[in-house]
């Protein structure tokens, strides 16, 4: 089964117009143009809402796609501070991250709300990147599979997964410098794979860097990465994209 690998940057709440311009220029220059996409790897950046216009303008016509990090489950209306799927589509977003562990943990997003956001993204013709992952406490208690299954099943119970992307991000590996071992990642990816389709891309996320990406991406059920910290440094992000390119 050939799946186009995906390396998606998650800028989180970082950046400003000047820094973004420099980062985007360096990424576009570093990755080259269409040639890269032909290598079986797609690259994308998921950026804060206020910078979507800037990013869309800079990346249009390049091999790099873009998206957002969250969306509202509602289509429109009196929801102060929220951003709808249609608004993201208006800026030609391809992707939107849904259910990142920071949204779940810091902003109280429930499985049900994540499922509603996932459905809203699909309805709005966006490709959701659904994040699932266990805490260290859950892993230590032997509950990893139970937790990721619950998170994924909440979404599957509401409709088709379609061409959405799944991202396994162990919470204990995010921003900690501690990655899952390639075998730990592969075990969970293989478990998740049974619940989706053979075509579904499953990314690994959590402290992926240019120097550990090769071992993780070499696993058969790992189809790329969701990259936080390293996506803010052009050289590192490009390096990770190049590793994904070599996998094929
Ligand atoms: P990290 O973040 O690469 O900085 O660990 C990954 C993520 O939160 O998506």
XYZ file of C-alpha atoms and ligand atoms in Angstrom:
257
model
C 0.000 0.000 0.000
C 1.530 3.306 -1.083
C 0.472 6.265 0.958
C 1.740 9.767 0.197
C 3.694 10.687 3.278
C 2.901 13.939 5.046
C 5.092 16.140 7.198
C 2.949 18.814 8.827
C 4.320 21.619 10.974
C 2.297 22.793 13.953
C 3.487 26.294 14.732
C 1.269 26.445 17.850
C 1.094 30.017 19.250
C 4.394 31.182 17.790
C 5.383 33.637 15.096
C 4.964 37.187 13.902
C 4.756 38.609 10.412
C 8.461 39.211 10.001
C 9.538 35.856 11.420
C 6.882 34.015 9.400
C 8.023 35.669 6.172
C 11.604 34.565 6.760
C 10.581 31.041 7.780
C 8.267 30.555 4.795
C 10.867 31.890 2.356
C 13.460 29.503 3.740
C 11.099 26.516 3.628
C 10.012 27.194 0.054
C 13.613 27.723 -1.061
C 14.823 24.672 0.831
C 12.203 22.280 -0.467
C 12.345 23.359 -4.085
C 9.136 23.353 -6.073
C 6.969 20.677 -7.608
C 9.810 18.176 -7.660
C 9.394 17.654 -3.956
C 5.725 16.743 -4.086
C 6.552 14.189 -6.761
C 8.841 12.430 -4.291
C 5.834 10.940 -2.518
C 5.955 13.450 0.326
C 3.672 16.327 1.052
C 4.638 19.167 3.383
C 2.269 21.502 5.177
C 2.286 24.139 7.886
C -0.554 24.670 10.365
C -0.421 28.254 11.559
C -2.227 30.640 13.937
C -5.448 32.123 12.510
C -4.240 35.730 12.090
C -1.440 34.610 9.782
C -3.500 32.482 7.408
C -3.732 35.280 4.835
C 0.024 35.842 4.939
C 0.775 32.146 4.657
C -1.755 31.566 1.874
C -0.290 34.427 -0.129
C 3.281 33.188 0.269
C 2.610 29.485 -0.303
C 0.081 29.632 -3.128
C 1.635 27.943 -6.164
C 4.376 26.235 -4.121
C 4.617 22.586 -3.081
C 3.797 23.460 0.553
C 0.197 23.238 1.776
C -1.231 25.102 4.762
C -3.872 24.802 7.397
C -5.083 25.820 10.850
C -4.734 24.330 14.310
C -8.356 24.357 15.439
C -11.866 25.231 14.284
C -15.358 25.649 15.661
C -17.816 22.790 15.571
C -20.475 25.357 14.605
C -21.059 26.532 11.047
C -21.725 30.195 11.919
C -23.491 32.403 14.388
C -23.126 34.027 17.788
C -19.949 32.260 18.900
C -17.635 35.078 19.894
C -13.997 34.334 19.226
C -14.597 31.198 17.177
C -13.503 30.420 13.611
C -15.574 28.242 11.274
C -14.594 25.670 8.680
C -15.948 27.937 5.937
C -13.647 30.739 7.092
C -10.645 28.425 6.890
C -11.727 27.263 3.446
C -11.996 30.927 2.456
C -8.231 31.130 2.999
C -7.729 27.925 0.994
C -6.674 25.886 4.000
C -6.233 22.252 3.107
C -5.701 20.919 6.611
C -6.925 21.592 10.117
C -5.606 19.968 13.270
C -8.423 18.599 15.427
C -8.226 17.359 19.005
C -4.599 18.222 19.698
C -3.770 17.183 23.255
C -3.208 20.834 24.205
C -6.804 21.568 23.162
C -8.037 18.558 25.093
C -5.986 19.245 28.215
C -5.789 23.041 28.413
C -9.126 23.955 26.866
C -11.227 21.040 28.028
C -12.192 19.681 24.615
C -14.097 16.438 25.111
C -14.126 13.446 22.772
C -17.630 14.508 21.721
C -16.570 18.050 20.919
C -13.546 16.824 18.992
C -15.840 14.537 16.981
C -18.133 17.485 16.218
C -15.160 19.578 15.086
C -13.938 16.712 12.918
C -17.367 16.467 11.281
C -17.472 20.249 10.744
C -14.070 20.158 9.061
C -15.095 17.325 6.728
C -18.357 19.045 5.882
C -16.381 22.183 5.049
C -14.127 20.262 2.625
C -11.079 20.536 4.886
C -8.846 17.567 5.684
C -8.774 17.091 9.459
C -5.612 15.878 11.149
C -7.099 14.077 14.143
C -4.723 13.790 17.115
C -4.939 10.954 19.602
C -2.540 9.969 22.353
C -2.169 8.807 25.918
C -0.654 10.493 28.953
C 2.314 8.946 30.725
C 0.046 7.848 33.545
C -2.226 6.075 31.071
C 0.731 4.399 29.360
C 2.169 3.252 32.668
C -1.210 1.815 33.604
C -1.230 -0.202 30.357
C -4.150 1.782 28.988
C -2.603 3.219 25.803
C -4.722 1.209 23.362
C -7.891 1.782 25.329
C -7.335 5.555 25.328
C -6.471 5.993 21.651
C -9.308 3.656 20.654
C -11.766 5.700 22.703
C -10.549 8.946 21.123
C -10.714 7.553 17.596
C -14.005 5.718 18.059
C -15.700 8.930 19.222
C -14.980 10.317 15.758
C -15.761 7.139 13.820
C -19.088 6.871 15.645
C -20.163 10.136 14.044
C -19.334 9.342 10.433
C -16.760 8.343 7.874
C -13.060 8.928 8.426
C -12.733 9.536 4.685
C -9.387 10.912 3.586
C -8.689 12.477 6.973
C -5.259 12.087 8.556
C -4.673 10.489 11.937
C -1.814 11.595 14.196
C -0.599 9.526 17.120
C 0.923 11.912 19.615
C 1.789 10.453 23.014
C 1.209 13.354 25.391
C 4.411 12.559 27.287
C 6.452 13.039 24.099
C 5.071 16.449 23.094
C 7.570 19.239 23.641
C 9.512 17.132 26.117
C 12.432 16.035 23.969
C 11.417 12.479 24.732
C 10.134 10.579 21.681
C 8.396 7.254 21.636
C 10.771 4.576 20.400
C 10.152 3.577 16.787
C 8.742 0.266 18.067
C 6.381 1.976 20.511
C 5.126 4.206 17.706
C 4.752 1.283 15.298
C 2.782 -0.760 17.851
C 0.202 1.985 18.350
C 0.059 2.838 14.638
C -0.574 -0.805 13.761
C -3.314 -0.911 16.390
C -4.922 2.262 15.002
C -4.552 1.056 11.414
C -6.994 -1.777 12.111
C -9.705 0.784 12.853
C -9.210 2.920 9.741
C -8.447 2.016 6.134
C -5.194 0.858 4.547
C -5.088 4.231 2.738
C -5.324 6.330 5.904
C -2.178 8.248 6.670
C -1.077 7.922 10.284
C 1.491 10.479 11.435
C 3.639 10.282 14.528
C 4.075 13.428 16.631
C 6.067 14.225 19.738
C 9.614 15.640 19.756
C 10.374 14.625 16.166
C 13.661 16.205 15.057
C 15.790 15.881 11.941
C 18.075 13.415 13.722
C 15.428 11.014 15.071
C 12.937 11.187 12.183
C 14.620 8.517 10.048
C 14.188 5.714 12.588
C 10.563 6.616 13.297
C 9.565 7.150 9.661
C 11.147 3.818 8.751
C 8.343 1.988 10.578
C 5.823 0.466 8.163
C 2.728 2.129 9.615
C 4.284 5.564 10.151
C 3.394 7.830 7.244
C 5.139 11.006 8.317
C 5.055 13.376 11.249
C 3.285 16.203 13.007
C 6.088 18.513 14.001
C 5.915 21.169 16.723
C 9.138 22.830 17.872
C 11.261 21.699 14.941
C 8.793 23.197 12.435
C 9.787 26.683 13.589
C 13.371 26.239 12.407
C 13.575 26.083 8.610
C 16.665 23.883 8.504
C 15.139 21.361 10.918
C 11.756 21.259 9.200
C 13.336 20.857 5.772
C 15.579 18.147 7.160
C 12.557 16.203 8.438
C 10.774 16.588 5.077
C 13.875 15.251 3.336
C 13.964 12.226 5.630
C 10.330 11.474 4.733
C 11.249 11.779 1.068
C 13.996 9.212 1.463
C 11.718 6.677 3.076
C 10.031 5.858 -0.239
P 6.723 18.802 19.426
O 5.134 19.014 19.239
O 7.255 18.349 18.091
O 7.239 20.146 19.823
O 6.889 17.760 20.476
C 4.366 18.133 18.465
C 2.927 18.546 18.498
O 2.452 19.027 19.539
O 2.205 18.410 17.492
